mmCIF file of C-alpha atoms and ligand atoms in Angstrom:
data_model
loop_
_atom_site.group_PDB
_atom_site.id
_atom_site.type_symbol
_atom_site.label_atom_id
_atom_site.label_comp_id
_atom_site.label_asym_id
_atom_site.label_seq_id
_atom_site.Cartn_x
_atom_site.Cartn_y
_atom_site.Cartn_z
ATOM 1 C CA MET A 1 5.514 14.678 -22.718
ATOM 2 C CA LYS A 2 2.971 17.620 -20.547
ATOM 3 C CA TYR A 3 4.166 18.047 -16.715
ATOM 4 C CA ASP A 4 1.939 20.830 -14.795
ATOM 5 C CA SER A 5 0.064 19.806 -11.518
ATOM 6 C CA THR A 6 -0.977 23.615 -11.956
ATOM 7 C CA SER A 7 -3.696 22.767 -14.000
ATOM 8 C CA LEU A 8 -4.064 20.400 -11.163
ATOM 9 C CA LYS A 9 -8.285 20.353 -10.284
ATOM 10 C CA LEU A 10 -9.743 17.899 -7.703
ATOM 11 C CA PRO A 11 -11.913 16.215 -8.168
ATOM 12 C CA ILE A 12 -11.363 15.598 -11.695
ATOM 13 C CA GLU A 13 -14.364 12.982 -11.984
ATOM 14 C CA ASN A 14 -16.306 12.508 -8.344
ATOM 15 C CA ILE A 15 -18.296 9.765 -8.697
ATOM 16 C CA GLU A 16 -20.796 9.558 -5.360
ATOM 17 C CA ALA A 17 -19.598 6.722 -3.932
ATOM 18 C CA GLU A 18 -22.209 4.325 -3.825
ATOM 19 C CA ASP A 19 -21.139 3.649 0.385
ATOM 20 C CA TYR A 20 -23.936 1.376 -0.060
ATOM 21 C CA LEU A 21 -21.070 -1.232 2.331
ATOM 22 C CA PRO A 22 -20.297 0.980 5.063
ATOM 23 C CA LEU A 23 -15.997 0.593 5.658
ATOM 24 C CA ASN A 24 -14.855 1.346 9.009
ATOM 25 C CA GLY A 25 -11.063 1.573 7.535
ATOM 26 C CA THR A 26 -7.818 -0.648 7.163
ATOM 27 C CA ASP A 27 -7.339 -3.818 9.293
ATOM 28 C CA TYR A 28 -4.461 -4.946 8.719
ATOM 29 C CA ILE A 29 -1.908 -6.051 5.651
ATOM 30 C CA GLU A 30 -1.025 -9.537 5.728
ATOM 31 C CA PHE A 31 2.015 -10.574 3.591
ATOM 32 C CA TYR A 32 2.676 -14.183 2.559
ATOM 33 C CA VAL A 33 7.529 -14.727 3.301
ATOM 34 C CA GLY A 34 9.467 -16.724 3.035
ATOM 35 C CA ASN A 35 10.852 -16.821 6.684
ATOM 36 C CA ALA A 36 7.971 -14.278 8.508
ATOM 37 C CA LYS A 37 10.472 -14.321 11.884
ATOM 38 C CA GLN A 38 13.353 -12.141 9.697
ATOM 39 C CA SER A 39 11.198 -10.037 8.042
ATOM 40 C CA ALA A 40 9.583 -9.514 11.003
ATOM 41 C CA HIS A 41 12.450 -8.035 12.304
ATOM 42 C CA TYR A 42 13.077 -6.346 9.513
ATOM 43 C CA PHE A 43 10.116 -5.141 10.151
ATOM 44 C CA LYS A 44 10.924 -4.030 13.411
ATOM 45 C CA THR A 45 13.769 -2.651 12.921
ATOM 46 C CA ALA A 46 13.911 -0.098 10.067
ATOM 47 C CA PHE A 47 10.305 0.806 9.912
ATOM 48 C CA GLY A 48 10.246 0.709 13.642
ATOM 49 C CA PHE A 49 6.978 -1.594 14.520
ATOM 50 C CA GLN A 50 5.937 -3.623 17.863
ATOM 51 C CA ASP A 51 5.777 -6.805 18.127
ATOM 52 C CA PHE A 52 2.171 -7.035 18.454
ATOM 53 C CA ALA A 53 0.536 -11.146 18.219
ATOM 54 C CA TYR A 54 1.762 -14.305 17.188
ATOM 55 C CA ALA A 55 0.841 -17.997 15.486
ATOM 56 C CA GLY A 56 2.652 -20.119 15.010
ATOM 57 C CA LEU A 57 3.785 -24.355 16.497
ATOM 58 C CA GLU A 58 3.524 -23.135 20.395
ATOM 59 C CA THR A 59 -0.021 -22.274 19.420
ATOM 60 C CA GLY A 60 -1.264 -25.639 18.280
ATOM 61 C CA LEU A 61 -0.119 -23.626 14.460
ATOM 62 C CA LYS A 62 0.869 -26.784 12.025
ATOM 63 C CA ASP A 63 1.394 -25.550 8.733
ATOM 64 C CA ARG A 64 2.458 -21.678 9.559
ATOM 65 C CA THR A 65 4.008 -19.476 11.412
ATOM 66 C CA SER A 66 2.491 -15.566 11.445
ATOM 67 C CA TYR A 67 3.984 -12.314 12.835
ATOM 68 C CA VAL A 68 1.619 -9.532 14.015
ATOM 69 C CA LEU A 69 3.267 -5.681 14.026
ATOM 70 C CA LYS A 70 1.661 -2.714 14.645
ATOM 71 C CA GLN A 71 3.135 0.913 14.313
ATOM 72 C CA ASP A 72 -0.182 2.740 15.682
ATOM 73 C CA LYS A 73 -2.562 2.032 13.157
ATOM 74 C CA ILE A 74 -0.824 0.860 10.856
ATOM 75 C CA ILE A 75 -0.933 -3.811 11.749
ATOM 76 C CA LEU A 76 1.106 -5.885 9.404
ATOM 77 C CA VAL A 77 0.650 -9.591 9.273
ATOM 78 C CA LEU A 78 4.077 -11.882 8.097
ATOM 79 C CA THR A 79 3.610 -15.056 7.375
ATOM 80 C CA SER A 80 5.635 -17.886 6.491
ATOM 81 C CA SER A 81 5.037 -21.495 5.516
ATOM 82 C CA LEU A 82 5.674 -24.080 7.490
ATOM 83 C CA LEU A 83 5.033 -27.194 5.082
ATOM 84 C CA ALA A 84 6.268 -27.504 1.915
ATOM 85 C CA LYS A 85 3.741 -28.152 -0.116
ATOM 86 C CA SER A 86 0.737 -25.080 0.788
ATOM 87 C CA GLU A 87 -0.868 -22.383 -0.571
ATOM 88 C CA ILE A 88 0.904 -20.059 1.071
ATOM 89 C CA ASN A 89 4.945 -21.392 -0.569
ATOM 90 C CA ASP A 90 2.184 -21.685 -3.959
ATOM 91 C CA HIS A 91 2.568 -17.790 -3.768
ATOM 92 C CA LEU A 92 5.345 -17.660 -2.804
ATOM 93 C CA VAL A 93 7.085 -19.355 -5.365
ATOM 94 C CA LYS A 94 5.120 -17.273 -8.231
ATOM 95 C CA HIS A 95 5.350 -13.733 -6.530
ATOM 96 C CA GLY A 96 8.423 -13.820 -3.897
ATOM 97 C CA ASP A 97 7.721 -11.898 -0.636
ATOM 98 C CA GLY A 98 4.048 -10.174 -1.552
ATOM 99 C CA VAL A 99 1.058 -9.000 -0.402
ATOM 100 C CA LYS A 100 -1.586 -11.149 0.067
ATOM 101 C CA ASN A 101 -4.256 -9.884 2.857
ATOM 102 C CA MET A 102 -5.849 -6.675 2.627
ATOM 103 C CA ALA A 103 -8.245 -7.137 5.578
ATOM 104 C CA ILE A 104 -11.652 -4.051 5.662
ATOM 105 C CA TRP A 105 -12.950 -3.712 9.014
ATOM 106 C CA VAL A 106 -16.748 -3.651 8.700
ATOM 107 C CA ASP A 107 -19.590 -4.031 11.055
ATOM 108 C CA ASP A 108 -20.734 -7.118 8.810
ATOM 109 C CA ALA A 109 -18.788 -9.136 7.662
ATOM 110 C CA THR A 110 -21.975 -12.085 6.355
ATOM 111 C CA GLU A 111 -23.496 -9.153 5.081
ATOM 112 C CA SER A 112 -20.185 -7.581 3.799
ATOM 113 C CA TRP A 113 -19.588 -10.893 1.711
ATOM 114 C CA LYS A 114 -23.307 -11.803 0.606
ATOM 115 C CA LYS A 115 -23.326 -7.850 -1.211
ATOM 116 C CA THR A 116 -19.855 -7.784 -2.423
ATOM 117 C CA THR A 117 -20.773 -12.148 -3.861
ATOM 118 C CA ASP A 118 -24.358 -10.326 -5.242
ATOM 119 C CA ARG A 119 -22.847 -7.987 -6.543
ATOM 120 C CA GLY A 120 -20.486 -10.010 -8.889
ATOM 121 C CA ALA A 121 -17.641 -10.508 -6.907
ATOM 122 C CA LYS A 122 -15.158 -14.388 -6.825
ATOM 123 C CA SER A 123 -15.777 -15.471 -3.458
ATOM 124 C CA ALA A 124 -11.588 -16.104 -1.425
ATOM 125 C CA PHE A 125 -13.677 -18.012 1.478
ATOM 126 C CA GLU A 126 -17.272 -17.900 3.017
ATOM 127 C CA PRO A 127 -17.702 -16.405 6.143
ATOM 128 C CA TYR A 128 -17.262 -17.671 9.637
ATOM 129 C CA THR A 129 -17.023 -17.038 13.252
ATOM 130 C CA ILE A 130 -13.565 -17.796 15.311
ATOM 131 C CA LYS A 131 -13.864 -18.013 19.247
ATOM 132 C CA ASP A 132 -11.318 -18.398 22.399
ATOM 133 C CA ASN A 133 -12.147 -16.743 25.695
ATOM 134 C CA ASN A 134 -12.143 -13.012 24.920
ATOM 135 C CA GLY A 135 -15.310 -13.675 22.087
ATOM 136 C CA TYR A 136 -15.444 -13.342 18.647
ATOM 137 C CA VAL A 137 -14.087 -12.750 15.382
ATOM 138 C CA THR A 138 -16.143 -13.161 11.430
ATOM 139 C CA LEU A 139 -14.431 -12.959 8.757
ATOM 140 C CA SER A 140 -15.600 -13.171 5.096
ATOM 141 C CA GLY A 141 -12.673 -13.333 2.306
ATOM 142 C CA ILE A 142 -13.477 -11.931 -2.066
ATOM 143 C CA LYS A 143 -11.025 -12.235 -5.104
ATOM 144 C CA THR A 144 -9.884 -8.656 -6.187
ATOM 145 C CA TYR A 145 -6.669 -8.156 -8.185
ATOM 146 C CA GLY A 146 -3.808 -10.636 -8.940
ATOM 147 C CA ASP A 147 -4.144 -13.211 -6.152
ATOM 148 C CA THR A 148 -5.072 -10.516 -3.798
ATOM 149 C CA VAL A 149 -7.596 -11.424 -1.371
ATOM 150 C CA HIS A 150 -9.931 -8.080 -0.041
ATOM 151 C CA ILE A 151 -11.029 -9.907 3.340
ATOM 152 C CA PHE A 152 -14.136 -8.579 5.940
ATOM 153 C CA ILE A 153 -13.123 -8.479 9.346
ATOM 154 C CA GLU A 154 -15.382 -7.935 11.761
ATOM 155 C CA ARG A 155 -14.432 -7.641 15.127
ATOM 156 C CA ASP A 156 -16.655 -5.797 17.931
ATOM 157 C CA LYS A 157 -17.402 -8.350 19.834
ATOM 158 C CA TYR A 158 -13.724 -9.887 20.185
ATOM 159 C CA SER A 159 -11.291 -7.915 23.434
ATOM 160 C CA GLY A 160 -8.102 -9.662 23.388
ATOM 161 C CA VAL A 161 -5.257 -9.240 21.285
ATOM 162 C CA PHE A 162 -5.862 -9.590 17.115
ATOM 163 C CA LEU A 163 -7.126 -12.058 16.283
ATOM 164 C CA PRO A 164 -8.433 -15.911 18.455
ATOM 165 C CA GLY A 165 -5.757 -17.606 18.252
ATOM 166 C CA PHE A 166 -2.947 -15.693 18.708
ATOM 167 C CA ILE A 167 -1.388 -14.282 21.602
ATOM 168 C CA GLU A 168 0.101 -11.420 23.023
ATOM 169 C CA ASN A 169 3.892 -11.494 21.573
ATOM 170 C CA SER A 170 6.658 -9.375 22.967
ATOM 171 C CA SER A 171 10.571 -8.847 23.062
ATOM 172 C CA THR A 172 13.014 -7.346 24.333
ATOM 173 C CA TYR A 173 14.584 -6.215 21.347
ATOM 174 C CA GLN A 174 11.993 -3.295 20.356
ATOM 175 C CA PRO A 175 13.825 -0.560 17.788
ATOM 176 C CA GLU A 176 11.360 2.745 18.882
ATOM 177 C CA GLU A 177 8.557 3.737 16.205
ATOM 178 C CA THR A 178 9.599 6.098 13.727
ATOM 179 C CA GLY A 179 6.309 8.201 13.538
ATOM 180 C CA LEU A 180 4.373 5.990 10.661
ATOM 181 C CA LYS A 181 0.068 6.520 11.778
ATOM 182 C CA PHE A 182 -1.419 4.885 9.457
ATOM 183 C CA ILE A 183 -2.293 3.578 6.081
ATOM 184 C CA ASP A 184 -3.272 6.348 3.813
ATOM 185 C CA HIS A 185 -3.637 4.594 0.503
ATOM 186 C CA MET A 186 -2.113 0.661 -1.362
ATOM 187 C CA VAL A 187 -1.531 0.607 -4.437
ATOM 188 C CA GLY A 188 -2.122 -2.303 -7.219
ATOM 189 C CA ASN A 189 -0.218 -2.370 -10.446
ATOM 190 C CA VAL A 190 -3.563 -4.540 -13.405
ATOM 191 C CA GLY A 191 -2.059 -5.608 -16.700
ATOM 192 C CA TRP A 192 -2.479 -4.089 -20.071
ATOM 193 C CA ASN A 193 -5.718 -2.730 -20.437
ATOM 194 C CA GLU A 194 -6.885 -4.501 -17.378
ATOM 195 C CA MET A 195 -6.649 -0.531 -15.109
ATOM 196 C CA ASN A 196 -10.559 0.081 -15.986
ATOM 197 C CA THR A 197 -11.967 -3.937 -15.926
ATOM 198 C CA TRP A 198 -10.921 -2.769 -11.501
ATOM 199 C CA VAL A 199 -11.814 0.413 -11.543
ATOM 200 C CA ASN A 200 -15.244 -0.840 -12.347
ATOM 201 C CA TYR A 201 -14.882 -3.996 -9.636
ATOM 202 C CA TYR A 202 -14.990 -0.796 -6.560
ATOM 203 C CA LYS A 203 -17.134 1.101 -8.063
ATOM 204 C CA SER A 204 -19.985 -1.888 -9.109
ATOM 205 C CA VAL A 205 -18.816 -4.180 -6.475
ATOM 206 C CA MET A 206 -17.176 -1.778 -3.515
ATOM 207 C CA GLY A 207 -19.213 1.261 -4.291
ATOM 208 C CA PHE A 208 -16.388 3.113 -4.346
ATOM 209 C CA ALA A 209 -16.056 6.729 -6.750
ATOM 210 C CA GLN A 210 -13.310 7.325 -8.265
ATOM 211 C CA LEU A 211 -11.199 10.216 -7.035
ATOM 212 C CA VAL A 212 -8.900 11.586 -9.773
ATOM 213 C CA SER A 213 -8.016 10.208 -12.909
ATOM 214 C CA PHE A 214 -3.949 10.449 -14.924
ATOM 215 C CA ASP A 215 -3.889 9.124 -18.229
ATOM 216 C CA ASP A 216 -0.226 8.089 -19.937
ATOM 217 C CA LYS A 217 -0.393 11.929 -21.283
ATOM 218 C CA ASP A 218 0.124 13.391 -18.040
ATOM 219 C CA ILE A 219 2.922 10.620 -16.078
ATOM 220 C CA SER A 220 5.375 9.629 -19.408
ATOM 221 C CA THR A 221 9.400 10.282 -19.593
ATOM 222 C CA GLU A 222 10.535 9.793 -22.290
ATOM 223 C CA TYR A 223 10.269 6.139 -21.404
ATOM 224 C CA THR A 224 8.001 4.424 -19.565
ATOM 225 C CA ALA A 225 4.606 5.286 -18.811
ATOM 226 C CA LEU A 226 1.075 4.020 -16.959
ATOM 227 C CA MET A 227 -2.075 5.237 -15.941
ATOM 228 C CA SER A 228 -4.443 5.818 -13.142
ATOM 229 C CA LYS A 229 -6.975 5.624 -11.997
ATOM 230 C CA VAL A 230 -7.700 6.434 -7.949
ATOM 231 C CA MET A 231 -10.933 4.581 -6.397
ATOM 232 C CA THR A 232 -11.951 5.544 -2.853
ATOM 233 C CA ASN A 233 -15.037 4.583 -1.027
ATOM 234 C CA GLY A 234 -17.400 6.793 0.722
ATOM 235 C CA ASN A 235 -15.965 7.975 3.923
ATOM 236 C CA GLY A 236 -12.850 8.246 1.945
ATOM 237 C CA ARG A 237 -10.567 5.995 5.753
ATOM 238 C CA ILE A 238 -10.483 3.124 1.838
ATOM 239 C CA LYS A 239 -8.094 4.955 -1.302
ATOM 240 C CA PHE A 240 -7.429 1.838 -4.329
ATOM 241 C CA PRO A 241 -4.884 3.643 -6.804
ATOM 242 C CA ILE A 242 -5.148 1.570 -9.557
ATOM 243 C CA ASN A 243 -1.915 1.439 -12.314
ATOM 244 C CA GLU A 244 -1.708 -0.267 -15.404
ATOM 245 C CA PRO A 245 1.449 0.171 -17.513
ATOM 246 C CA ALA A 246 1.517 2.424 -20.895
ATOM 247 C CA GLU A 247 3.361 2.651 -24.230
ATOM 248 C CA GLY A 248 6.361 3.825 -24.080
ATOM 249 C CA ARG A 249 9.876 3.495 -25.671
ATOM 250 C CA LYS A 250 11.131 0.780 -23.280
ATOM 251 C CA LYS A 251 9.523 -0.960 -20.192
ATOM 252 C CA SER A 252 7.493 0.515 -17.511
ATOM 253 C CA GLN A 253 8.106 -0.208 -14.031
ATOM 254 C CA ILE A 254 4.550 -1.219 -14.304
ATOM 255 C CA GLU A 255 5.529 -4.505 -16.050
ATOM 256 C CA GLU A 256 8.684 -4.385 -14.807
ATOM 257 C CA TYR A 257 5.792 -5.255 -12.082
ATOM 258 C CA ILE A 258 3.925 -7.037 -13.820
ATOM 259 C CA ASP A 259 6.826 -9.612 -14.903
ATOM 260 C CA PHE A 260 8.542 -10.361 -11.803
ATOM 261 C CA TYR A 261 5.302 -10.887 -9.893
ATOM 262 C CA ASN A 262 3.679 -13.167 -12.392
ATOM 263 C CA GLY A 263 0.948 -10.872 -12.377
ATOM 264 C CA ALA A 264 -1.688 -8.134 -10.909
ATOM 265 C CA GLY A 265 -0.839 -6.690 -7.305
ATOM 266 C CA VAL A 266 -0.217 -4.212 -4.718
ATOM 267 C CA GLN A 267 2.587 -0.865 -5.378
ATOM 268 C CA HIS A 268 3.318 0.018 -2.538
ATOM 269 C CA LEU A 269 1.135 0.569 0.866
ATOM 270 C CA ALA A 270 1.208 4.322 1.354
ATOM 271 C CA LEU A 271 2.267 4.840 5.382
ATOM 272 C CA ALA A 272 1.431 8.628 7.119
ATOM 273 C CA THR A 273 3.406 10.294 9.370
ATOM 274 C CA ASP A 274 2.306 13.698 11.274
ATOM 275 C CA ASN A 275 6.660 14.980 11.314
ATOM 276 C CA ILE A 276 8.092 13.588 8.111
ATOM 277 C CA ILE A 277 11.431 15.298 8.495
ATOM 278 C CA HIS A 278 11.888 12.993 11.833
ATOM 279 C CA THR A 279 9.419 9.841 9.807
ATOM 280 C CA VAL A 280 12.403 9.972 6.774
ATOM 281 C CA GLN A 281 15.357 10.812 9.590
ATOM 282 C CA GLU A 282 14.794 8.014 11.406
ATOM 283 C CA LEU A 283 14.230 5.664 8.129
ATOM 284 C CA GLN A 284 17.229 6.544 6.527
ATOM 285 C CA ASN A 285 19.838 5.608 9.926
ATOM 286 C CA ARG A 286 18.253 2.698 10.015
ATOM 287 C CA GLY A 287 19.538 1.774 6.165
ATOM 288 C CA VAL A 288 16.055 2.004 4.211
ATOM 289 C CA GLU A 289 17.066 2.490 1.058
ATOM 290 C CA PHE A 290 14.864 5.755 -0.476
ATOM 291 C CA LEU A 291 14.718 6.587 -4.613
ATOM 292 C CA GLN A 292 16.585 9.614 -4.892
ATOM 293 C CA VAL A 293 15.672 12.327 -7.108
ATOM 294 C CA PRO A 294 18.114 15.288 -8.060
ATOM 295 C CA LYS A 295 19.373 18.099 -6.263
ATOM 296 C CA SER A 296 18.641 19.878 -9.245
ATOM 297 C CA TYR A 297 14.671 19.057 -8.898
ATOM 298 C CA TYR A 298 15.094 21.545 -6.281
ATOM 299 C CA ASN A 299 15.542 24.441 -7.744
ATOM 300 C CA THR A 300 12.652 24.877 -8.896
ATOM 301 C CA VAL A 301 10.048 22.804 -6.496
ATOM 302 C CA MET A 302 9.026 26.368 -4.726
ATOM 303 C CA ASP A 303 8.081 28.144 -7.688
ATOM 304 C CA ARG A 304 5.873 24.750 -7.770
ATOM 305 C CA VAL A 305 3.876 24.579 -4.878
ATOM 306 C CA GLY A 306 4.190 28.439 -3.346
ATOM 307 C CA GLU A 307 5.385 28.273 0.470
ATOM 308 C CA ILE A 308 4.992 25.542 2.992
ATOM 309 C CA ASP A 309 6.262 25.211 6.755
ATOM 310 C CA GLU A 310 9.264 22.998 6.658
ATOM 311 C CA ASP A 311 12.486 24.227 6.011
ATOM 312 C CA ILE A 312 13.639 22.996 2.305
ATOM 313 C CA ALA A 313 17.327 21.944 3.703
ATOM 314 C CA PRO A 314 15.779 19.031 5.206
ATOM 315 C CA LEU A 315 13.744 18.672 2.635
ATOM 316 C CA LYS A 316 16.511 18.400 0.133
ATOM 317 C CA ASP A 317 17.893 16.383 2.398
ATOM 318 C CA LEU A 318 16.664 13.533 3.125
ATOM 319 C CA GLY A 319 15.835 13.250 -0.796
ATOM 320 C CA ILE A 320 11.268 14.425 0.407
ATOM 321 C CA LEU A 321 9.327 15.541 -2.627
ATOM 322 C CA ILE A 322 6.661 18.355 -2.524
ATOM 323 C CA ASP A 323 3.575 18.595 -4.471
ATOM 324 C CA ARG A 324 0.677 20.909 -4.203
ATOM 325 C CA ASP A 325 -3.744 20.647 -4.837
ATOM 326 C CA ASP A 326 -5.778 23.390 -5.051
ATOM 327 C CA GLU A 327 -6.499 22.407 -1.424
ATOM 328 C CA GLY A 328 -3.287 22.245 0.111
ATOM 329 C CA TYR A 329 0.272 20.432 -0.335
ATOM 330 C CA LEU A 330 1.811 17.491 0.368
ATOM 331 C CA LEU A 331 5.355 15.632 0.724
ATOM 332 C CA GLN A 332 6.619 12.434 0.391
ATOM 333 C CA ILE A 333 9.217 9.503 -0.832
ATOM 334 C CA PHE A 334 9.517 6.808 -2.300
ATOM 335 C CA THR A 335 11.755 3.147 -0.481
ATOM 336 C CA LYS A 336 12.991 1.788 -3.505
ATOM 337 C CA PRO A 337 11.951 -1.860 -3.405
ATOM 338 C CA LEU A 338 11.165 -3.553 -0.158
ATOM 339 C CA MET A 339 11.726 -6.788 -1.540
ATOM 340 C CA ASP A 340 14.040 -9.077 -4.018
ATOM 341 C CA ARG A 341 12.490 -8.883 -7.340
ATOM 342 C CA PRO A 342 11.795 -4.954 -8.086
ATOM 343 C CA THR A 343 7.810 -5.351 -7.029
ATOM 344 C CA VAL A 344 6.426 -3.710 -3.480
ATOM 345 C CA PHE A 345 7.830 -0.918 -1.496
ATOM 346 C CA PHE A 346 6.155 1.780 0.684
ATOM 347 C CA GLU A 347 5.705 5.705 0.576
ATOM 348 C CA ILE A 348 5.936 8.096 3.018
ATOM 349 C CA ILE A 349 2.988 11.296 3.113
ATOM 350 C CA GLN A 350 2.012 13.660 4.976
ATOM 351 C CA ARG A 351 -0.619 15.929 4.082
ATOM 352 C CA LYS A 352 -0.845 19.299 4.411
ATOM 353 C CA GLY A 353 -4.679 19.377 3.087
ATOM 354 C CA ALA A 354 -3.579 18.408 -0.237
ATOM 355 C CA LYS A 355 -6.509 15.613 -1.545
ATOM 356 C CA SER A 356 -4.050 14.576 -4.409
ATOM 357 C CA PHE A 357 -0.906 12.130 -4.214
ATOM 358 C CA GLY A 358 1.463 13.885 -6.104
ATOM 359 C CA LYS A 359 1.369 13.659 -9.526
ATOM 360 C CA GLY A 360 2.868 16.899 -9.055
ATOM 361 C CA ASN A 361 6.908 14.445 -8.451
ATOM 362 C CA PHE A 362 6.187 11.500 -11.195
ATOM 363 C CA LYS A 363 8.103 12.929 -13.773
ATOM 364 C CA ALA A 364 10.831 14.077 -11.408
ATOM 365 C CA LEU A 365 11.058 9.973 -9.698
ATOM 366 C CA PHE A 366 10.298 8.160 -13.528
ATOM 367 C CA GLU A 367 13.105 9.290 -14.283
ATOM 368 C CA ALA A 368 14.825 7.545 -11.150
ATOM 369 C CA ILE A 369 12.990 4.853 -11.663
ATOM 370 C CA GLU A 370 14.148 4.758 -14.216
ATOM 371 C CA ARG A 371 18.123 4.778 -13.862
ATOM 372 C CA GLU A 372 16.952 2.195 -10.999
ATOM 373 C CA GLN A 373 15.911 0.088 -13.858
ATOM 374 C CA GLU A 374 18.556 0.705 -15.728
ATOM 375 C CA ASN A 375 20.548 -0.734 -13.178
ATOM 376 C CA ARG A 376 18.903 -3.754 -13.190
ATOM 377 C CA GLY A 377 18.843 -4.522 -17.102
ATOM 378 C CA THR A 378 15.086 -3.630 -16.829
ATOM 379 C CA LEU A 379 14.777 -1.354 -19.005
HETATM 380 FE FE1 FE2 B 401 1.076 6.742 -4.011
#
């Protein structure tokens, strides 16, 4: 078992990003869920997302309802089917509530689709333009791992709320924001021996570079293991770590995800805050459940990470983890799964210079996850 973050040098394998495909950032994340209305209530109440836009029967849709929530730069779309048979329900039966679309903001959705499909991406849908009185938006889509889709979205000629077809949504019930600012990274779990396939997809199709790599010797406990590589686009605004299970004595947490999700999919969204103590305190007050490491973690953590700006006491109270790399440190904590199935969760992260992903915390975290797996009988 190797566990030594002080030896971590970044970037380990810094292959230059080609950046032939300019990506401005994450636009929105769309979950297919069983009950969008209730999911919206949960994400508002528990995480402080705000009502933003809506589409459904009242706006002329016959087949689906979408609630769009926003907090600073993070936009979540929660979509349910209104029909008995639909692509949304097929997704739901197979995967449970989960991430369907990761939308990326681009200057030219048609070119983005052409260039990526030319390089071998499978089309999810061809470019099309939707309009209303506020202008137009062009969208296109390519498939990535599992049933997940990257939507390219070109919206510089649009001044309305969210997208054509959506109306502004507001409600008298509006819990306060919790300080979540933007999506730091989005992690995919893929099946056995598939990590390099998808790493190569992001390299060759999207022009991404590999930022850092772990292997199963780095991230393992006595029982369970995974491998992970982080892919990033040229301007660094989009980071997609890709995990695959690795052999351990018992079932890898990635394998558990793959079993319950019935294939590859989005494992977690890391949401950035600039005051993690405030954010996590708020989330805990609102009933969000986090993975807890043993308090003994804090006996040695300062030896490992050195001096930090924050007091250790509130970090320890809240169970916030600390890690350091050559460029600084980071604070992070992971929620328990947000869904009934042990699949998607959120990470809350505050970076203080560090550009890595908390490798030094993995062992403590894995042991916490294994305790949860033990409780679920899936270890
Ligand atoms: Fe993460």
